[in-house]
XYZ file of C-alpha atoms in Angstrom:
485
model
C -150.390 53.256 79.226
C -148.875 56.014 81.591
C -145.490 55.076 82.482
C -145.311 56.641 85.978
C -148.857 54.170 87.014
C -147.614 51.447 85.360
C -144.364 51.877 87.774
C -146.228 52.508 90.791
C -148.346 48.548 90.517
C -145.024 46.905 89.800
C -143.681 48.200 93.194
C -147.169 47.939 94.981
C -146.616 44.019 93.800
C -143.436 43.880 94.582
C -144.548 44.931 98.308
C -147.020 43.064 98.421
C -144.544 39.976 96.147
C -142.545 40.353 99.927
C -145.077 40.314 102.438
C -146.795 37.216 100.865
C -143.096 35.988 101.476
C -143.159 36.491 104.844
C -147.063 34.924 105.567
C -146.183 31.770 103.420
C -142.878 31.305 104.920
C -144.159 31.930 108.506
C -147.517 29.409 106.986
C -144.993 26.709 106.668
C -142.802 26.825 109.737
C -139.592 28.755 108.562
C -139.878 32.077 109.696
C -141.287 32.532 113.611
C -143.575 34.627 114.974
C -142.533 39.069 113.588
C -138.876 37.507 113.119
C -138.528 35.777 116.113
C -138.292 32.519 118.512
C -142.458 32.542 119.891
C -142.526 33.675 123.311
C -143.946 30.190 125.561
C -147.105 28.725 125.692
C -148.390 30.372 122.433
C -150.344 28.465 120.413
C -147.969 27.358 117.340
C -150.996 25.748 115.294
C -152.760 28.627 116.629
C -150.695 30.850 115.038
C -149.608 28.621 111.926
C -153.457 28.698 111.078
C -152.916 32.360 111.646
C -150.474 32.920 108.640
C -152.306 31.128 106.427
C -154.990 33.729 106.403
C -152.784 36.466 106.423
C -151.031 34.787 103.520
C -154.662 34.773 101.640
C -155.359 38.330 102.450
C -152.135 39.621 100.414
C -152.712 37.361 97.746
C -155.787 38.771 96.987
C -154.356 42.383 96.993
C -152.387 40.899 95.079
C -154.385 39.904 92.813
C -156.782 43.175 92.358
C -153.140 45.237 91.720
C -151.846 41.635 88.934
C -155.572 42.640 86.989
C -154.911 46.599 87.275
C -151.180 45.538 86.020
C -153.239 43.744 83.182
C -155.502 46.177 83.175
C -152.466 49.162 81.601
C -151.131 46.934 80.058
C -154.154 45.856 77.693
C -155.211 49.620 77.203
C -152.015 50.558 76.357
C -151.785 48.023 73.385
C -155.151 49.124 72.490
C -154.565 52.462 72.157
C -150.668 52.475 70.692
C -152.436 50.228 68.290
C -154.960 53.120 67.099
C -152.628 55.716 67.194
C -150.382 53.691 64.599
C -153.461 53.697 62.228
C -153.092 55.638 59.328
C -155.244 59.197 59.482
C -156.639 58.464 55.999
C -157.629 55.541 56.974
C -161.368 54.500 55.906
C -163.968 53.362 58.354
C -164.116 49.175 57.025
C -160.009 49.083 57.750
C -160.454 51.053 61.109
C -163.068 48.343 61.663
C -160.584 44.953 60.700
C -157.586 46.635 62.638
C -160.067 46.769 65.794
C -161.102 43.488 64.914
C -157.216 42.180 64.364
C -155.842 43.922 68.180
C -159.197 42.364 70.188
C -157.537 39.044 67.872
C -154.753 39.668 69.382
C -155.372 39.788 72.460
C -157.250 36.617 72.558
C -154.245 35.096 71.078
C -151.433 36.328 73.773
C -154.763 35.195 76.612
C -155.422 32.249 75.605
C -159.456 33.391 75.877
C -161.747 33.811 73.428
C -161.938 37.114 71.439
C -165.643 38.266 72.985
C -164.333 37.444 76.330
C -161.279 39.842 74.867
C -163.104 42.527 73.981
C -164.916 42.641 77.034
C -161.176 43.146 78.313
C -160.445 45.196 76.038
C -163.531 48.132 76.547
C -163.373 47.503 80.341
C -159.570 48.287 80.373
C -160.502 51.422 78.623
C -163.316 52.904 80.780
C -160.776 51.938 83.915
C -158.001 53.955 83.163
C -160.100 57.012 81.191
C -163.112 57.211 82.750
C -163.480 55.633 86.124
C -160.388 56.767 88.115
C -161.433 56.109 91.953
C -162.563 52.550 90.808
C -158.640 52.279 88.728
C -157.334 53.603 92.115
C -158.551 51.261 94.045
C -157.985 48.185 92.746
C -154.479 49.564 91.270
C -154.430 50.095 95.618
C -155.396 46.186 96.814
C -158.386 47.819 98.092
C -160.400 45.867 96.146
C -161.054 43.313 93.816
C -161.307 42.692 89.628
C -164.683 41.258 90.350
C -165.393 44.522 91.910
C -164.098 46.923 89.549
C -166.022 44.712 86.404
C -169.168 45.684 88.618
C -168.743 49.140 88.368
C -167.671 49.497 84.885
C -171.047 47.210 84.480
C -173.641 49.602 86.747
C -172.105 52.989 85.225
C -172.203 52.075 81.511
C -175.770 53.917 81.161
C -174.910 56.605 83.129
C -173.377 60.188 82.591
C -169.182 61.349 83.629
C -171.288 63.046 86.657
C -173.205 60.022 87.023
C -170.034 57.915 86.753
C -168.131 59.817 88.673
C -170.932 60.331 91.707
C -171.299 56.904 92.152
C -167.627 56.328 92.166
C -167.681 59.133 94.937
C -170.299 57.416 96.765
C -168.683 53.438 96.852
C -164.204 54.644 96.967
C -163.689 58.133 99.334
C -165.343 58.037 102.799
C -164.723 62.300 102.621
C -167.671 62.086 99.719
C -170.877 63.458 101.077
C -173.277 61.227 102.614
C -170.522 58.348 101.821
C -171.854 54.607 101.674
C -172.089 53.138 105.139
C -171.182 49.609 106.452
C -167.788 48.128 105.406
C -165.783 49.166 102.517
C -166.684 47.914 98.915
C -163.812 45.585 98.800
C -165.169 44.143 102.356
C -168.011 43.146 100.394
C -168.813 40.180 98.657
C -168.976 40.732 94.741
C -173.077 39.674 94.622
C -173.693 42.749 97.712
C -171.696 44.547 95.938
C -173.681 44.534 92.975
C -176.421 44.963 95.031
C -175.595 47.864 97.081
C -174.242 49.587 93.210
C -177.613 48.591 91.703
C -179.885 50.331 94.370
C -177.854 53.693 94.838
C -177.735 53.863 90.763
C -181.474 53.448 91.074
C -181.978 56.309 93.258
C -179.433 58.304 90.831
C -180.807 57.552 87.687
C -181.461 60.949 85.895
C -183.753 58.854 84.006
C -186.892 58.237 86.411
C -187.427 54.625 87.802
C -191.082 54.358 86.316
C -189.780 55.403 82.512
C -186.722 52.645 82.951
C -189.865 50.071 84.495
C -192.290 50.949 82.245
C -189.839 50.295 79.601
C -188.405 47.358 80.708
C -191.056 45.599 81.568
C -192.409 45.735 77.453
C -189.361 42.628 77.645
C -191.616 40.681 80.191
C -191.389 36.731 79.519
C -191.226 33.272 80.362
C -188.156 31.213 78.757
C -187.724 27.357 78.852
C -184.343 25.568 78.209
C -183.283 22.364 78.273
C -180.589 20.599 80.275
C -178.767 17.299 80.668
C -179.900 14.103 82.362
C -183.646 15.022 81.281
C -184.201 18.205 83.432
C -184.687 22.308 82.395
C -184.273 25.241 83.021
C -188.312 27.065 83.300
C -187.113 30.645 84.019
C -189.543 34.245 83.850
C -189.122 38.153 83.639
C -190.843 39.735 85.449
C -191.883 42.712 87.458
C -190.165 42.214 90.264
C -193.159 42.837 93.012
C -195.207 39.445 90.794
C -191.407 37.828 90.877
C -191.423 38.566 94.157
C -194.715 37.918 95.814
C -194.260 34.626 93.579
C -190.756 33.627 96.147
C -191.264 34.208 99.076
C -195.573 32.556 98.952
C -193.140 29.624 97.200
C -190.987 29.747 99.846
C -193.798 30.102 102.536
C -195.224 27.015 101.205
C -192.215 24.912 101.415
C -191.486 26.009 104.883
C -194.847 24.781 106.406
C -194.852 21.509 104.220
C -191.056 21.029 106.429
C -190.780 18.058 109.481
C -189.331 15.380 110.519
C -191.410 13.315 108.132
C -190.575 15.357 105.313
C -187.369 14.113 103.268
C -187.349 17.132 100.354
C -184.855 20.227 101.761
C -186.586 23.334 101.121
C -185.006 23.948 97.344
C -187.184 20.759 95.932
C -190.150 21.956 97.718
C -190.277 25.376 96.632
C -189.417 23.703 93.626
C -192.509 20.785 93.538
C -194.834 24.094 94.747
C -194.158 26.240 92.382
C -194.441 23.407 89.608
C -197.990 22.081 91.103
C -198.787 25.853 91.036
C -198.099 26.282 87.128
C -199.583 22.850 86.446
C -202.749 22.640 88.814
C -204.130 26.219 90.327
C -202.883 27.812 87.772
C -204.626 26.842 85.419
C -207.610 26.634 86.484
C -207.074 30.446 88.547
C -206.280 31.930 85.044
C -209.812 29.955 83.661
C -211.364 31.682 86.012
C -211.939 28.745 88.189
C -211.921 29.952 92.198
C -209.021 27.719 93.644
C -206.761 27.643 96.563
C -203.767 29.040 94.598
C -205.790 31.851 92.566
C -204.603 34.931 94.228
C -208.053 36.539 94.573
C -207.005 40.680 93.858
C -206.768 43.958 91.445
C -205.197 43.163 88.591
C -201.781 45.437 88.066
C -201.508 47.856 84.572
C -199.634 44.226 83.420
C -201.333 42.467 81.598
C -204.224 41.925 83.844
C -201.941 39.889 86.973
C -203.477 40.166 89.951
C -200.595 42.447 92.526
C -199.081 39.817 95.009
C -200.838 38.859 98.140
C -197.493 37.026 99.880
C -195.430 38.546 102.569
C -193.569 40.731 100.762
C -192.148 44.089 103.179
C -191.994 47.184 100.706
C -190.597 50.878 102.702
C -192.059 53.349 101.032
C -191.641 56.935 101.593
C -195.322 58.858 102.559
C -194.633 61.541 100.003
C -193.634 59.368 97.536
C -196.934 56.722 98.506
C -199.238 59.787 98.079
C -197.555 60.403 94.650
C -196.231 64.366 95.446
C -192.480 63.203 94.710
C -191.012 59.838 92.441
C -188.753 59.081 95.194
C -188.642 55.043 94.868
C -189.701 52.629 96.894
C -187.842 49.569 98.086
C -188.870 46.409 97.970
C -187.484 43.179 100.206
C -185.045 40.824 98.661
C -184.847 42.732 95.878
C -184.145 46.434 95.936
C -185.569 49.583 94.949
C -189.186 50.046 92.869
C -191.344 52.038 90.503
C -193.440 54.025 93.117
C -196.709 53.001 90.990
C -196.065 49.524 91.802
C -195.289 50.469 96.303
C -198.507 52.076 95.277
C -200.689 49.382 93.847
C -198.398 46.527 96.624
C -200.653 48.399 99.642
C -203.651 49.765 97.490
C -204.298 45.655 96.170
C -201.482 43.707 98.330
C -201.500 44.840 101.441
C -203.591 42.920 104.465
C -201.562 45.358 107.384
C -199.724 48.311 107.665
C -196.466 49.283 109.963
C -196.556 52.331 110.450
C -192.519 53.296 110.611
C -190.901 56.532 111.596
C -187.830 57.787 110.261
C -184.696 60.176 110.931
C -185.460 63.382 108.284
C -182.053 63.367 108.300
C -180.275 59.413 107.073
C -183.628 58.046 106.148
C -182.272 55.765 108.941
C -185.848 53.899 110.569
C -185.607 54.771 115.058
C -185.776 52.384 117.647
C -188.856 49.705 118.541
C -188.368 48.829 122.063
C -189.627 45.738 124.023
C -188.614 44.256 127.686
C -189.501 40.260 126.426
C -188.463 37.680 125.325
C -190.797 37.166 123.177
C -190.374 38.998 119.584
C -193.854 40.810 118.298
C -194.160 41.075 114.586
C -193.965 44.662 114.266
C -190.031 43.774 115.479
C -189.698 40.515 114.029
C -190.256 43.487 110.994
C -188.351 45.769 111.404
C -185.362 43.045 111.433
C -186.448 42.953 108.056
C -186.710 47.082 107.436
C -183.028 47.089 108.823
C -180.944 43.552 107.996
C -183.386 43.003 104.500
C -180.981 39.461 105.277
C -179.084 37.064 105.964
C -176.744 39.146 108.421
C -173.908 36.800 108.680
C -171.039 38.172 105.706
C -171.336 37.544 102.380
C -175.421 36.001 101.990
C -177.218 36.770 100.155
C -180.421 35.234 101.804
C -182.439 37.700 102.157
C -184.895 38.298 105.283
C -188.123 35.904 104.544
C -185.990 33.623 104.939
C -184.097 34.145 108.221
C -184.414 33.796 112.195
C -185.111 37.127 114.371
C -182.158 35.821 117.455
C -181.104 37.473 120.059
C -177.377 38.300 120.673
C -176.253 37.659 123.498
C -178.799 35.018 124.409
C -181.302 36.016 127.089
C -180.458 33.451 129.421
C -177.376 35.522 130.273
C -178.913 38.918 130.491
C -179.766 39.750 126.960
C -181.926 42.260 126.777
C -184.898 42.392 123.889
C -184.481 45.292 121.959
C -183.190 45.807 118.534
C -179.551 46.617 119.075
C -179.842 42.727 120.352
C -181.573 41.417 117.466
C -180.479 39.804 114.602
C -181.514 38.038 111.791
C -179.730 34.512 110.064
C -180.492 32.058 107.942
C -181.398 28.357 108.911
C -177.677 27.673 107.377
C -176.091 30.347 109.748
C -178.321 30.129 112.783
C -177.168 26.438 113.624
C -173.614 27.696 112.744
C -174.063 30.289 115.464
C -175.114 27.742 117.915
C -172.475 25.314 117.631
C -169.460 26.947 116.718
C -167.354 29.745 118.067
C -168.241 32.762 115.637
C -170.857 35.013 117.605
C -172.287 38.563 116.352
C -171.083 41.642 117.706
C -173.795 43.046 119.302
C -176.109 45.811 116.498
C -173.385 48.716 117.340
C -174.011 51.726 119.099
C -177.602 52.321 117.067
C -180.335 50.068 116.655
C -180.212 50.924 112.365
C -177.256 48.511 111.607
C -176.330 45.222 111.460
C -174.701 42.916 113.469
C -170.772 42.104 112.729
C -169.829 38.744 113.199
C -165.684 37.895 114.701
C -164.975 34.310 113.699
C -162.495 31.442 115.652
C -160.178 33.054 114.935
C -160.294 35.753 116.469
C -161.009 38.287 112.794
C -163.725 41.071 112.442
C -165.683 41.184 109.671
C -167.554 44.558 109.582
C -171.708 44.390 108.749
C -173.338 45.765 105.221
C -175.518 48.426 106.699
C -178.362 50.105 104.209
C -177.571 52.946 102.918
C -180.430 55.150 103.579
C -180.644 58.359 102.317
C -182.514 61.575 103.417
C -186.343 61.420 101.712
C -187.269 63.902 98.974
C -189.307 66.556 100.123
C -191.470 68.711 97.279
C -191.628 70.906 96.013
C -194.143 72.632 97.463
C -193.349 72.446 100.811
C -189.636 73.820 100.072
C -191.341 76.900 98.829
C -193.324 76.209 102.037
C -189.788 76.399 104.292
C -188.219 78.661 101.745
C -184.197 78.947 102.970
C -184.795 76.347 105.771
C -183.707 72.680 105.391
C -187.662 70.866 106.385
C -185.197 68.418 107.941
C -183.502 70.421 109.983
């Protein structure tokens, strides 16, 4: 472990501890705001509430810095023990020493040896191969969960690919850096989704080859659980899984009403069970039932492409087979272009032509001057927002409600910049609390951020649009001229 790095981490922890102490004192009322007497008319409860929130924010930074220190201590111990290994040690002796190192870390931290082994691996990777991630953790800019996601998602990338992924999300001066709020302000599950999307687009092995290899592992699993319950899951090609989920969700929503006591989650489970135990079996036997899908089979096991409501964004050159650029499946992420072409050929009942910016790949604005949204505008919102726009919400677009940010009755237009989509839960929160969505920035390309009742602003998570890949023959036609310029 480098002593200078450890000293920097300790200094940052001490600074966080000092700031945290001030916020805690403010929260319990020992220190007035800014160290002076509170002015007349200032709401002391509001200041106390703000102090609690400020303390939580500083505590999150402190936890990240402590995690960085733990990483340094683990990596330092491992490297020191390995340095004490005799050069003449046999492979078996080295393996036993590695096991002993892992067991020692597990004993000190009171964790399992498996968890200690994972921590040991992550510590070595972060301190030797992911400098930007470790620096961000050390600075409190990202959490330990974010750092683990970065290690996990770069595992099979070469050093150049891992460095490019790090730079995209953690270096604001990188070419085409990640848009929207910083990585550390995304909840971990959303950060993983964005990292996975970038990784799929830039992986050195084409998504077609990786998908063909993974599709061979498709399966259905059954796991008994407590209280007379069990888990039933399936590992499927993304288009099939998304189609099943969207279709079950759509059927469950149609069943909701004043006389229906079951929740959407319960209805979705009941619908799926009913289809699998009745219509699904009849369809497999050749029956023409309501649950059957009369479509052309795809290349994996003769399963039809889903006729359910699925939104897929396909670059035109990829659709024509001229490039291997991945398509984007709503609610999932990048999929192979062959899967997208199958959806378009066999599963689509309508097409929406979307003009994109050739420089950054972002879809361009659609306008509307009446209150009612057209179907095309709703689809546009699905393209732009991809999910509920509330901070940290992972509810993808099929379940969400299109809504005016500034109410129509208060002069808000029905244009994309004044529209957002929230899940039912956060739609209710918007109309029954002081949580307020902001306008979709100066550009219709960006989802709206939100302002909390405490006056804190949470920026939107924005899609990482990228310029389209131009076929070699078109680049040859243009010569040295960029066709997107």
